């Protein structure tokens, strides 16, 4: 019970940054004496300070994570770049690096060499407690499979342990990292993240009230069956990505003979065309509405279904294919199609994937290393 309370306190501080003793007692349903005892056990992991109250009341005591102890690393591995950010215990940025990724750097062996060289640049490695890595791809049992990055059962564990011997490693996909950051941002509210671009991903992050723990569900939205007869790069036929992603919009707009397998293999060749169609609404609004009509129809069906099943408080729209116009049009379609209003929040590319990955790694450190 004591160990569990310590872990719950630390996780509470990750979510809320700083919390008063009285709120901790309430949120964790523990007695003042239990809280006092546990705080003494974890005193090296936390900071305690007092904030004066208005009037004649006694100053309130607050807790936060120890800024110097909880050093973590967030790593985002995308199609074009590897971004590495080091955070302190208050999630302030200590270092940030961006490395350009080319075709010669993808694949298990090449990416391993690339990451090894990138990690060489990080200072004070011995202080890093947790390393979170977010990939564009599927993650199963801490191994990555990605058509985009040409990875098969890829594990960076050996490389990470070589550079960061004292760290805990967490591997997740990019939409999971976004959902983790958003969950923290909304202080533990149930959320659904839709990541839209050349692919379509989703993740639900919320609380299982019956078990009193957090749950995170990856939803392979882009590979739900939606109809049609085009074979997807995943091997299935009729995937949503073939009919409603940036690829489908681009195909309708400019490249009628394009196949999704060729597009995924050579996406960099279509960068200018993608930028053109994503901003078409600024100059040719009616044409943009016509081109995106199928996309909005398909997304409305799937988002409405998922929303009714999981009942999130908010739906977050992220990704390179999302614009304010895209968000507004989808919201309008959802409102017209549902009796229940579905709250849509536009993020675009605002999310800090490295932060989400870092937070996830710290949560793993707490669950496995704190005794």
Coordinates of C-alpha atoms in Angstrom, one line a residue:
X1 CA 0.0 0.0 0.0
X2 CA 2.8 2.4 0.9
X3 CA 4.7 1.7 -2.3
X4 CA 1.5 2.2 -4.3
X5 CA 0.7 5.5 -2.6
X6 CA 4.2 6.8 -3.4
X7 CA 3.7 5.9 -7.1
X8 CA 0.3 7.5 -7.1
X9 CA 1.7 10.7 -5.6
X10 CA 4.5 10.9 -8.2
X11 CA 2.0 10.3 -11.0
X12 CA -0.3 12.9 -9.6
X13 CA 2.6 15.4 -9.7
X14 CA 3.3 14.6 -13.3
X15 CA -0.3 15.3 -14.3
X16 CA -0.8 18.4 -12.2
X17 CA 2.8 19.8 -11.9
X18 CA 2.2 21.1 -8.4
X19 CA -0.4 19.9 -5.9
X20 CA -1.4 21.0 -2.4
X21 CA -1.3 18.4 0.4
X22 CA -5.1 18.8 0.9
X23 CA -5.7 18.1 -2.8
X24 CA -3.5 15.0 -2.7
X25 CA -5.4 13.6 0.3
X26 CA -8.6 14.1 -1.6
X27 CA -7.4 12.9 -5.0
X28 CA -5.7 9.8 -3.6
X29 CA -8.2 9.2 -0.8
X30 CA -5.5 8.8 1.9
X31 CA -5.4 10.1 5.4
X32 CA -3.1 13.0 6.5
X33 CA -0.9 10.6 8.4
X34 CA -0.5 8.2 5.5
X35 CA 0.4 11.1 3.2
X36 CA 3.0 12.5 5.7
X37 CA 4.6 9.1 6.1
X38 CA 4.8 8.5 2.3
X39 CA 6.2 12.0 1.6
X40 CA 9.1 11.3 4.0
X41 CA 9.9 8.2 2.0
X42 CA 10.0 10.0 -1.3
X43 CA 11.5 13.3 -0.1
X44 CA 14.5 13.0 -2.5
X45 CA 12.1 12.8 -5.5
X46 CA 10.0 15.9 -4.7
X47 CA 10.1 19.5 -3.8
X48 CA 8.0 20.9 -1.0
X49 CA 7.2 24.6 -0.5
X50 CA 4.6 26.9 1.0
X51 CA 2.5 29.5 -0.6
X52 CA 0.8 32.2 1.6
X53 CA -2.9 32.3 1.6
X54 CA -5.1 35.4 1.6
X55 CA -6.3 36.5 5.0
X56 CA -5.1 35.0 8.2
X57 CA -4.9 31.4 7.2
X58 CA -1.8 29.3 7.4
X59 CA 0.3 29.0 4.2
X60 CA -0.6 26.1 2.0
X61 CA 2.0 23.4 1.5
X62 CA 2.5 22.3 -2.1
X63 CA 4.4 19.5 -3.7
X64 CA 6.1 19.1 -7.2
X65 CA 8.6 16.8 -8.8
X66 CA 12.2 17.4 -7.9
X67 CA 13.5 19.6 -10.8
X68 CA 17.0 18.2 -10.7
X69 CA 16.2 14.5 -10.2
X70 CA 13.6 13.8 -12.9
X71 CA 15.7 14.5 -16.0
X72 CA 14.2 12.8 -19.1
X73 CA 14.7 12.6 -22.8
X74 CA 12.0 12.7 -25.5
X75 CA 12.8 11.4 -29.0
X76 CA 10.6 11.8 -32.0
X77 CA 11.5 9.7 -35.1
X78 CA 9.5 10.7 -38.1
X79 CA 9.8 10.4 -41.8
X80 CA 12.0 13.4 -42.3
X81 CA 13.5 14.3 -38.9
X82 CA 14.7 13.0 -35.6
X83 CA 14.0 15.5 -32.8
X84 CA 15.6 15.0 -29.3
X85 CA 14.6 17.1 -26.3
X86 CA 15.9 16.9 -22.8
X87 CA 13.6 18.0 -20.0
X88 CA 14.0 18.7 -16.3
X89 CA 11.5 17.6 -13.6
X90 CA 9.3 20.7 -14.3
X91 CA 9.3 19.8 -18.0
X92 CA 11.3 22.8 -18.9
X93 CA 13.6 22.3 -21.9
X94 CA 17.3 21.9 -21.2
X95 CA 18.5 20.8 -24.6
X96 CA 17.0 20.4 -28.0
X97 CA 18.4 18.9 -31.2
X98 CA 17.0 18.3 -34.7
X99 CA 18.6 15.9 -37.2
X100 CA 17.6 15.6 -40.8
X101 CA 16.6 12.0 -41.8
X102 CA 17.1 10.9 -45.4
X103 CA 16.4 7.6 -47.2
X104 CA 19.9 6.4 -46.5
X105 CA 19.2 6.6 -42.8
X106 CA 16.1 4.4 -42.6
X107 CA 15.9 0.6 -42.1
X108 CA 17.0 -1.2 -38.9
X109 CA 20.7 -1.1 -39.4
X110 CA 20.9 2.5 -40.8
X111 CA 18.6 4.0 -38.2
X112 CA 20.6 2.3 -35.5
X113 CA 23.8 4.0 -36.7
X114 CA 22.0 7.3 -37.0
X115 CA 20.6 7.2 -33.5
X116 CA 23.9 6.2 -32.1
X117 CA 25.5 9.3 -33.6
X118 CA 22.6 11.5 -32.5
X119 CA 22.8 10.3 -28.9
X120 CA 26.5 11.2 -28.8
X121 CA 25.6 14.9 -28.8
X122 CA 23.6 14.7 -25.5
X123 CA 25.3 16.0 -22.4
X124 CA 25.3 14.7 -18.8
X125 CA 23.9 11.3 -19.9
X126 CA 24.3 9.8 -16.5
X127 CA 21.6 12.1 -15.0
X128 CA 18.9 11.0 -17.5
X129 CA 16.3 8.8 -15.7
X130 CA 14.0 8.0 -18.6
X131 CA 14.1 8.0 -22.4
X132 CA 10.9 8.0 -24.3
X133 CA 10.9 7.3 -28.1
X134 CA 8.0 8.0 -30.4
X135 CA 8.0 6.4 -33.9
X136 CA 5.9 6.8 -37.0
X137 CA 4.8 3.2 -37.0
X138 CA 3.3 0.3 -35.0
X139 CA 4.8 -0.6 -31.7
X140 CA 4.2 -4.1 -30.2
X141 CA 6.1 -5.3 -27.2
X142 CA 8.5 -2.4 -27.4
X143 CA 9.5 -3.2 -31.0
X144 CA 8.7 -1.0 -34.0
X145 CA 7.4 -2.0 -37.4
X146 CA 7.1 0.9 -39.9
X147 CA 6.6 0.8 -43.6
X148 CA 7.6 4.5 -43.8
X149 CA 10.9 4.0 -41.9
X150 CA 11.4 0.4 -43.3
X151 CA 11.7 -1.0 -39.8
X152 CA 10.9 -4.6 -38.9
X153 CA 10.8 -5.6 -35.2
X154 CA 13.2 -2.7 -34.6
X155 CA 14.5 -2.3 -31.0
X156 CA 16.7 0.7 -30.0
X157 CA 17.1 -0.7 -26.4
X158 CA 20.8 -1.7 -26.9
X159 CA 21.7 1.8 -28.2
X160 CA 19.8 3.6 -25.5
X161 CA 21.4 1.5 -22.8
X162 CA 24.9 2.1 -24.2
X163 CA 24.4 5.9 -23.9
X164 CA 22.0 6.2 -21.0
X165 CA 22.9 3.3 -18.6
X166 CA 20.7 4.5 -15.7
X167 CA 17.6 5.1 -17.7
X168 CA 14.3 3.4 -18.3
X169 CA 13.3 3.1 -22.0
X170 CA 9.7 3.6 -23.3
X171 CA 8.7 3.1 -26.9
X172 CA 5.4 4.2 -28.4
X173 CA 4.0 5.5 -31.6
X174 CA 3.6 9.2 -32.3
X175 CA -0.2 9.5 -31.8
X176 CA 0.2 7.8 -28.3
X177 CA 2.8 10.5 -27.4
X178 CA 0.4 13.2 -28.5
X179 CA -2.4 11.6 -26.5
X180 CA -0.2 11.4 -23.4
X181 CA 0.7 15.1 -23.7
X182 CA -2.9 16.1 -24.2
X183 CA -4.0 13.9 -21.2
X184 CA -1.6 15.8 -19.0
X185 CA -2.6 19.2 -20.5
X186 CA -6.3 18.5 -19.6
X187 CA -5.4 17.2 -16.1
X188 CA -6.6 13.7 -16.7
X189 CA -9.7 14.2 -18.7
X190 CA -10.8 11.5 -21.1
X191 CA -9.7 12.5 -24.6
X192 CA -9.7 11.1 -28.2
X193 CA -6.8 12.2 -30.4
X194 CA -7.2 12.0 -34.2
X195 CA -3.9 12.4 -36.1
X196 CA -4.6 13.3 -39.7
X197 CA -2.2 13.6 -42.6
X198 CA -0.8 11.2 -45.2
X199 CA -2.0 8.6 -42.6
X200 CA -4.8 8.5 -40.1
X201 CA -4.2 7.4 -36.6
X202 CA -6.1 7.7 -33.3
X203 CA -5.6 7.2 -29.6
X204 CA -8.0 7.3 -26.7
X205 CA -6.5 8.2 -23.3
X206 CA -8.7 8.1 -20.2
X207 CA -9.4 6.7 -16.8
X208 CA -10.9 3.3 -16.1
X209 CA -13.0 4.3 -13.1
X210 CA -13.8 0.8 -12.0
X211 CA -10.1 -0.1 -11.7
X212 CA -9.0 3.4 -10.8
X213 CA -6.2 3.4 -13.4
X214 CA -5.3 5.0 -16.7
X215 CA -6.1 3.3 -20.0
X216 CA -4.7 4.2 -23.4
X217 CA -6.1 2.6 -26.5
X218 CA -4.5 2.8 -29.9
X219 CA -7.1 2.9 -32.7
X220 CA -5.8 1.9 -36.1
X221 CA -8.3 4.3 -37.7
X222 CA -6.5 4.5 -41.0
X223 CA -6.8 0.8 -41.5
X224 CA -10.4 0.4 -40.6
X225 CA -12.3 -1.0 -43.6
X226 CA -14.1 1.8 -45.4
X227 CA -14.8 0.3 -48.9
X228 CA -13.3 0.5 -52.3
X229 CA -10.9 -2.0 -53.9
X230 CA -7.5 -0.3 -53.6
X231 CA -4.9 -2.4 -51.8
X232 CA -3.3 -0.5 -48.9
X233 CA 0.4 -0.5 -48.1
X234 CA -0.5 -2.5 -44.9
X235 CA -1.7 -5.4 -47.2
X236 CA -5.4 -5.0 -46.7
X237 CA -7.9 -3.7 -49.2
X238 CA -10.3 -0.8 -48.7
X239 CA -8.6 0.9 -45.8
X240 CA -9.8 4.3 -44.7
X241 CA -6.4 5.8 -45.7
X242 CA -7.0 4.9 -49.3
X243 CA -10.3 6.9 -49.3
X244 CA -9.9 9.8 -46.8
X245 CA -6.3 10.7 -46.0
X246 CA -4.2 13.4 -47.6
X247 CA -3.3 10.8 -50.2
X248 CA -6.9 10.4 -51.2
X249 CA -7.4 14.1 -51.3
X250 CA -4.3 14.6 -53.4
X251 CA -5.4 11.8 -55.8
X252 CA -8.7 13.4 -56.3
X253 CA -7.1 16.8 -56.8
X254 CA -4.2 16.1 -59.1
X255 CA -2.9 12.5 -59.4
X256 CA -5.8 10.3 -60.4
X257 CA -3.6 7.3 -61.3
X258 CA -1.6 7.4 -58.1
X259 CA -1.4 4.3 -55.9
X260 CA -1.0 4.5 -52.1
X261 CA 1.9 2.1 -52.0
X262 CA 3.9 4.3 -54.5
X263 CA 2.8 7.4 -52.6
X264 CA 4.1 6.1 -49.2
X265 CA 7.4 5.1 -50.8
X266 CA 7.9 8.4 -52.5
X267 CA 6.0 11.0 -50.4
X268 CA 8.8 13.5 -50.6
X269 CA 8.1 13.8 -54.3
X270 CA 4.6 15.2 -53.6
X271 CA 5.5 17.7 -50.9
X272 CA 4.7 20.8 -53.1
X273 CA 1.4 19.2 -54.2
X274 CA 0.4 18.4 -50.7
X275 CA 1.1 21.9 -49.5
X276 CA -1.0 23.2 -52.4
X277 CA -4.0 21.1 -51.7
X278 CA -3.8 21.7 -47.9
X279 CA -4.0 25.4 -48.5
X280 CA -6.5 25.3 -51.4
X281 CA -9.3 26.6 -49.2
X282 CA -7.6 30.0 -48.9
X283 CA -8.1 30.8 -52.6
X284 CA -10.6 28.3 -54.0
X285 CA -12.9 27.5 -51.1
X286 CA -15.7 25.8 -53.1
X287 CA -13.2 23.6 -54.9
X288 CA -11.6 22.7 -51.6
X289 CA -15.0 21.8 -50.2
X290 CA -15.7 19.5 -53.1
X291 CA -12.3 17.8 -52.9
X292 CA -12.5 17.2 -49.2
X293 CA -16.2 16.2 -49.2
X294 CA -15.6 12.4 -49.1
X295 CA -12.9 12.8 -46.4
X296 CA -15.3 14.7 -44.1
X297 CA -18.1 12.2 -44.7
X298 CA -15.8 9.2 -43.8
X299 CA -14.3 10.9 -40.8
X300 CA -17.7 11.9 -39.5
X301 CA -18.9 8.2 -39.6
X302 CA -15.9 6.9 -37.8
X303 CA -15.4 9.7 -35.2
X304 CA -19.1 9.6 -34.3
X305 CA -19.0 5.9 -33.8
X306 CA -15.8 6.0 -31.6
X307 CA -17.2 9.0 -29.7
X308 CA -20.4 7.1 -28.8
X309 CA -18.5 4.0 -27.6
X310 CA -15.7 5.7 -25.6
X311 CA -17.4 9.0 -24.6
X312 CA -14.3 11.2 -24.4
X313 CA -14.6 14.8 -23.1
X314 CA -12.8 16.2 -26.1
X315 CA -11.7 15.2 -29.6
X316 CA -8.3 16.6 -30.5
X317 CA -7.4 17.1 -34.2
X318 CA -3.7 17.0 -34.9
X319 CA -1.4 16.4 -37.8
X320 CA 0.2 18.0 -40.9
X321 CA -3.0 17.6 -42.9
X322 CA -5.2 19.6 -40.4
X323 CA -5.9 23.3 -40.8
X324 CA -8.3 25.6 -39.0
X325 CA -10.6 25.4 -42.1
X326 CA -10.4 21.6 -42.0
X327 CA -11.3 21.6 -38.3
X328 CA -14.2 23.9 -38.8
X329 CA -15.6 22.0 -41.7
X330 CA -15.4 18.7 -39.9
X331 CA -17.0 20.2 -36.8
X332 CA -19.8 21.5 -38.9
X333 CA -20.4 18.1 -40.5
X334 CA -20.3 16.4 -37.1
X335 CA -22.8 18.9 -35.6
X336 CA -25.2 18.3 -38.6
X337 CA -24.9 14.5 -38.3
X338 CA -25.2 14.0 -34.5
X339 CA -27.7 14.9 -31.9
X340 CA -24.9 14.8 -29.3
X341 CA -22.4 17.7 -29.8
X342 CA -18.9 16.5 -30.3
X343 CA -16.3 19.0 -29.0
X344 CA -13.5 19.4 -31.5
X345 CA -10.2 21.1 -30.6
X346 CA -7.8 22.1 -33.4
X347 CA -4.1 21.5 -32.7
X348 CA -2.5 21.0 -36.1
X349 CA 1.2 20.6 -35.4
X350 CA 1.3 22.3 -32.0
X351 CA 1.8 19.1 -30.1
X352 CA 5.1 18.4 -28.5
X353 CA 5.6 14.7 -29.3
X354 CA 8.9 14.6 -27.5
X355 CA 7.2 15.8 -24.3
X356 CA 4.5 13.2 -24.5
X357 CA 7.2 10.5 -25.1
X358 CA 9.2 11.8 -22.1
X359 CA 6.2 11.8 -19.8
X360 CA 5.4 8.2 -20.8
X361 CA 8.9 7.1 -20.0
X362 CA 8.8 8.8 -16.6
X363 CA 5.5 7.1 -15.8
X364 CA 7.2 3.8 -16.7
X365 CA 10.2 4.7 -14.5
X366 CA 7.8 5.3 -11.6
X367 CA 5.9 2.1 -12.1
X368 CA 9.1 -0.1 -12.3
X369 CA 11.8 1.6 -10.3
X370 CA 10.1 3.3 -7.4
X371 CA 10.0 1.0 -4.3

